[in-house]
Amino acid sequence: MFAVVRTGGKQYRVAAGDKIAVEKLAGEAGDTITLGDILLAGEGDDIADVSKVTVSAEIIAQAKSEKVIVFKKRRRHNYRRKNGHRQQMTLLRITAVGAEGAKPAKKAAAKKTTSEAQADAAPAAE
């Protein structure tokens, strides 16, 4: 299942297991947060009801993004200013995207009983 969430004035398409870098959010590394502003949710081509969907994420780290150089110059006036800036950001790992209260479904093959396994093996021996 995927969702489109808005945080920090930007929109992100997320699914369970994705890692994203967003504008700084309050919290420490290891904390679990819920992203509240969900714009769209669905699975494949189907669109789900947004009011019943929650997106939970774990904070991996609080970090700084790449440095941006701000250079100002006025021609013929001997005016030059160089400044750098590193924006604060939060690295998130999306843990679950789904209905409220629902756990992420893990698909596992059903174990066969011994009688079923013997019944499947018998026609193969013939």
Short mmCIF file of the C-alpha atoms (twelve columns), coordinates in Angstrom:
data_MODEL
# 
_entry.id   MODEL 
# 
loop_
_atom_site.group_PDB 
_atom_site.id 
_atom_site.type_symbol 
_atom_site.label_atom_id 
_atom_site.label_alt_id 
_atom_site.label_comp_id 
_atom_site.label_asym_id 
_atom_site.label_seq_id 
_atom_site.Cartn_x 
_atom_site.Cartn_y 
_atom_site.Cartn_z 
_atom_site.pdbx_PDB_model_num 
ATOM 1   C CA . MET A 1   0.000   0.000   0.000   1 
ATOM 2   C CA . PHE A 2   1.212   3.528   -0.721  1 
ATOM 3   C CA . ALA A 3   0.287   6.992   0.507   1 
ATOM 4   C CA . VAL A 4   1.046   10.577  -0.449  1 
ATOM 5   C CA . VAL A 5   1.803   12.631  2.666   1 
ATOM 6   C CA . ARG A 6   2.542   16.322  3.129   1 
ATOM 7   C CA . THR A 7   5.127   17.474  5.638   1 
ATOM 8   C CA . GLY A 8   7.335   20.537  5.676   1 
ATOM 9   C CA . GLY A 9   5.488   22.053  2.711   1 
ATOM 10  C CA . LYS A 10  6.463   19.183  0.413   1 
ATOM 11  C CA . GLN A 11  4.688   16.018  -0.696  1 
ATOM 12  C CA . TYR A 12  6.149   12.519  -0.556  1 
ATOM 13  C CA . ARG A 13  4.909   9.211   -1.997  1 
ATOM 14  C CA . VAL A 14  5.699   6.572   0.615   1 
ATOM 15  C CA . ALA A 15  5.241   2.860   1.163   1 
ATOM 16  C CA . ALA A 16  6.255   0.581   4.017   1 
ATOM 17  C CA . GLY A 17  10.034  0.256   4.212   1 
ATOM 18  C CA . ASP A 18  10.846  3.512   2.356   1 
ATOM 19  C CA . LYS A 19  13.443  5.953   3.686   1 
ATOM 20  C CA . ILE A 20  12.867  9.675   3.153   1 
ATOM 21  C CA . ALA A 21  14.544  12.920  4.212   1 
ATOM 22  C CA . VAL A 22  12.070  15.615  5.312   1 
ATOM 23  C CA . GLU A 23  12.221  19.055  6.925   1 
ATOM 24  C CA . LYS A 24  13.179  18.883  10.597  1 
ATOM 25  C CA . LEU A 25  10.601  17.236  12.864  1 
ATOM 26  C CA . ALA A 26  10.627  17.137  16.652  1 
ATOM 27  C CA . GLY A 27  11.925  13.913  18.153  1 
ATOM 28  C CA . GLU A 28  15.010  11.843  18.822  1 
ATOM 29  C CA . ALA A 29  16.499  8.973   16.855  1 
ATOM 30  C CA . GLY A 30  14.461  5.825   17.481  1 
ATOM 31  C CA . ASP A 31  11.191  7.652   18.194  1 
ATOM 32  C CA . THR A 32  8.047   6.610   16.321  1 
ATOM 33  C CA . ILE A 33  5.852   9.328   14.832  1 
ATOM 34  C CA . THR A 34  2.622   9.425   12.848  1 
ATOM 35  C CA . LEU A 35  2.455   11.524  9.701   1 
ATOM 36  C CA . GLY A 36  -0.950  13.167  9.840   1 
ATOM 37  C CA . ASP A 37  -1.547  15.066  6.593   1 
ATOM 38  C CA . ILE A 38  -2.380  12.241  4.147   1 
ATOM 39  C CA . LEU A 39  -3.475  13.438  0.721   1 
ATOM 40  C CA . LEU A 40  -3.927  10.150  -1.136  1 
ATOM 41  C CA . ALA A 41  -3.719  6.447   -0.361  1 
ATOM 42  C CA . GLY A 42  -4.165  3.289   -2.335  1 
ATOM 43  C CA . GLU A 43  -2.868  -0.049  -3.472  1 
ATOM 44  C CA . GLY A 44  -2.086  -0.569  -7.130  1 
ATOM 45  C CA . ASP A 45  -4.827  1.168   -9.110  1 
ATOM 46  C CA . ASP A 46  -7.317  1.223   -6.200  1 
ATOM 47  C CA . ILE A 47  -7.710  4.385   -4.127  1 
ATOM 48  C CA . ALA A 48  -8.447  3.965   -0.420  1 
ATOM 49  C CA . ASP A 49  -10.391 6.227   1.939   1 
ATOM 50  C CA . VAL A 50  -7.824  8.672   3.336   1 
ATOM 51  C CA . SER A 51  -9.648  9.193   6.645   1 
ATOM 52  C CA . LYS A 52  -9.072  5.529   7.588   1 
ATOM 53  C CA . VAL A 53  -5.368  5.390   6.648   1 
ATOM 54  C CA . THR A 54  -2.431  6.073   8.961   1 
ATOM 55  C CA . VAL A 55  1.250   6.404   8.138   1 
ATOM 56  C CA . SER A 56  3.720   5.663   10.910  1 
ATOM 57  C CA . ALA A 57  7.448   6.269   10.677  1 
ATOM 58  C CA . GLU A 58  10.557  5.826   12.779  1 
ATOM 59  C CA . ILE A 59  13.128  8.612   13.084  1 
ATOM 60  C CA . ILE A 60  16.501  7.301   11.925  1 
ATOM 61  C CA . ALA A 61  18.511  10.470  12.573  1 
ATOM 62  C CA . GLN A 62  18.465  14.251  12.815  1 
ATOM 63  C CA . ALA A 63  20.968  15.560  10.262  1 
ATOM 64  C CA . LYS A 64  21.934  18.449  8.017   1 
ATOM 65  C CA . SER A 65  21.496  18.427  4.253   1 
ATOM 66  C CA . GLU A 66  24.094  19.394  1.657   1 
ATOM 67  C CA . LYS A 67  25.651  22.849  1.855   1 
ATOM 68  C CA . VAL A 68  24.152  25.549  -0.366  1 
ATOM 69  C CA . ILE A 69  26.473  28.420  -1.299  1 
ATOM 70  C CA . VAL A 70  24.878  31.889  -1.385  1 
ATOM 71  C CA . PHE A 71  27.069  34.260  -3.445  1 
ATOM 72  C CA . LYS A 72  26.125  37.917  -3.965  1 
ATOM 73  C CA . LYS A 73  27.955  40.235  -6.335  1 
ATOM 74  C CA . ARG A 74  27.381  43.714  -7.723  1 
ATOM 75  C CA . ARG A 75  29.394  44.421  -10.822 1 
ATOM 76  C CA . ARG A 76  31.927  47.229  -10.789 1 
ATOM 77  C CA . HIS A 77  31.313  48.103  -7.108  1 
ATOM 78  C CA . ASN A 78  33.856  45.757  -5.458  1 
ATOM 79  C CA . TYR A 79  30.943  44.047  -3.641  1 
ATOM 80  C CA . ARG A 80  31.168  40.283  -3.060  1 
ATOM 81  C CA . ARG A 81  29.586  38.264  -0.255  1 
ATOM 82  C CA . LYS A 82  29.874  34.498  0.137   1 
ATOM 83  C CA . ASN A 83  27.708  32.628  2.622   1 
ATOM 84  C CA . GLY A 84  26.870  28.961  3.186   1 
ATOM 85  C CA . HIS A 85  23.777  27.274  4.584   1 
ATOM 86  C CA . ARG A 86  22.970  23.714  5.665   1 
ATOM 87  C CA . GLN A 87  19.272  23.001  6.219   1 
ATOM 88  C CA . GLN A 88  18.221  20.841  9.178   1 
ATOM 89  C CA . MET A 89  16.444  17.616  8.137   1 
ATOM 90  C CA . THR A 90  15.065  14.436  9.640   1 
ATOM 91  C CA . LEU A 91  15.667  10.998  8.139   1 
ATOM 92  C CA . LEU A 92  12.582  8.764   8.389   1 
ATOM 93  C CA . ARG A 93  11.934  5.076   7.787   1 
ATOM 94  C CA . ILE A 94  8.281   4.382   6.988   1 
ATOM 95  C CA . THR A 95  7.222   1.442   9.145   1 
ATOM 96  C CA . ALA A 96  3.562   1.021   8.217   1 
ATOM 97  C CA . VAL A 97  1.017   2.388   5.766   1 
ATOM 98  C CA . GLY A 98  -2.481  1.087   6.246   1 
ATOM 99  C CA . ALA A 99  -5.840  1.195   7.952   1 
ATOM 100 C CA . GLU A 100 -6.070  2.418   11.541  1 
ATOM 101 C CA . GLY A 101 -5.297  -0.301  14.052  1 
ATOM 102 C CA . ALA A 102 -4.323  -2.779  11.351  1 
ATOM 103 C CA . LYS A 103 -0.952  -4.464  11.503  1 
ATOM 104 C CA . PRO A 104 1.034   -4.876  8.275   1 
ATOM 105 C CA . ALA A 105 0.059   -8.231  6.838   1 
ATOM 106 C CA . LYS A 106 2.874   -10.728 6.418   1 
ATOM 107 C CA . LYS A 107 2.174   -13.316 3.776   1 
ATOM 108 C CA . ALA A 108 3.284   -16.791 4.814   1 
ATOM 109 C CA . ALA A 109 2.571   -20.114 3.191   1 
ATOM 110 C CA . ALA A 110 0.190   -22.276 5.175   1 
ATOM 111 C CA . LYS A 111 1.867   -25.372 6.612   1 
ATOM 112 C CA . LYS A 112 0.551   -28.658 5.326   1 
ATOM 113 C CA . THR A 113 -0.448  -31.402 7.704   1 
ATOM 114 C CA . THR A 114 1.362   -34.725 7.430   1 
ATOM 115 C CA . SER A 115 -1.630  -36.432 5.806   1 
ATOM 116 C CA . GLU A 116 -1.854  -33.711 3.113   1 
ATOM 117 C CA . ALA A 117 1.876   -33.940 2.436   1 
ATOM 118 C CA . GLN A 118 1.646   -37.738 2.037   1 
ATOM 119 C CA . ALA A 119 -1.369  -37.376 -0.261  1 
ATOM 120 C CA . ASP A 120 0.520   -34.925 -2.488  1 
ATOM 121 C CA . ALA A 121 3.593   -37.184 -2.596  1 
ATOM 122 C CA . ALA A 122 1.641   -40.366 -3.495  1 
ATOM 123 C CA . PRO A 123 0.560   -39.330 -7.054  1 
ATOM 124 C CA . ALA A 124 4.075   -38.123 -7.820  1 
ATOM 125 C CA . ALA A 125 5.504   -41.586 -7.047  1 
ATOM 126 C CA . GLU A 126 3.255   -43.303 -9.615  1 
# 
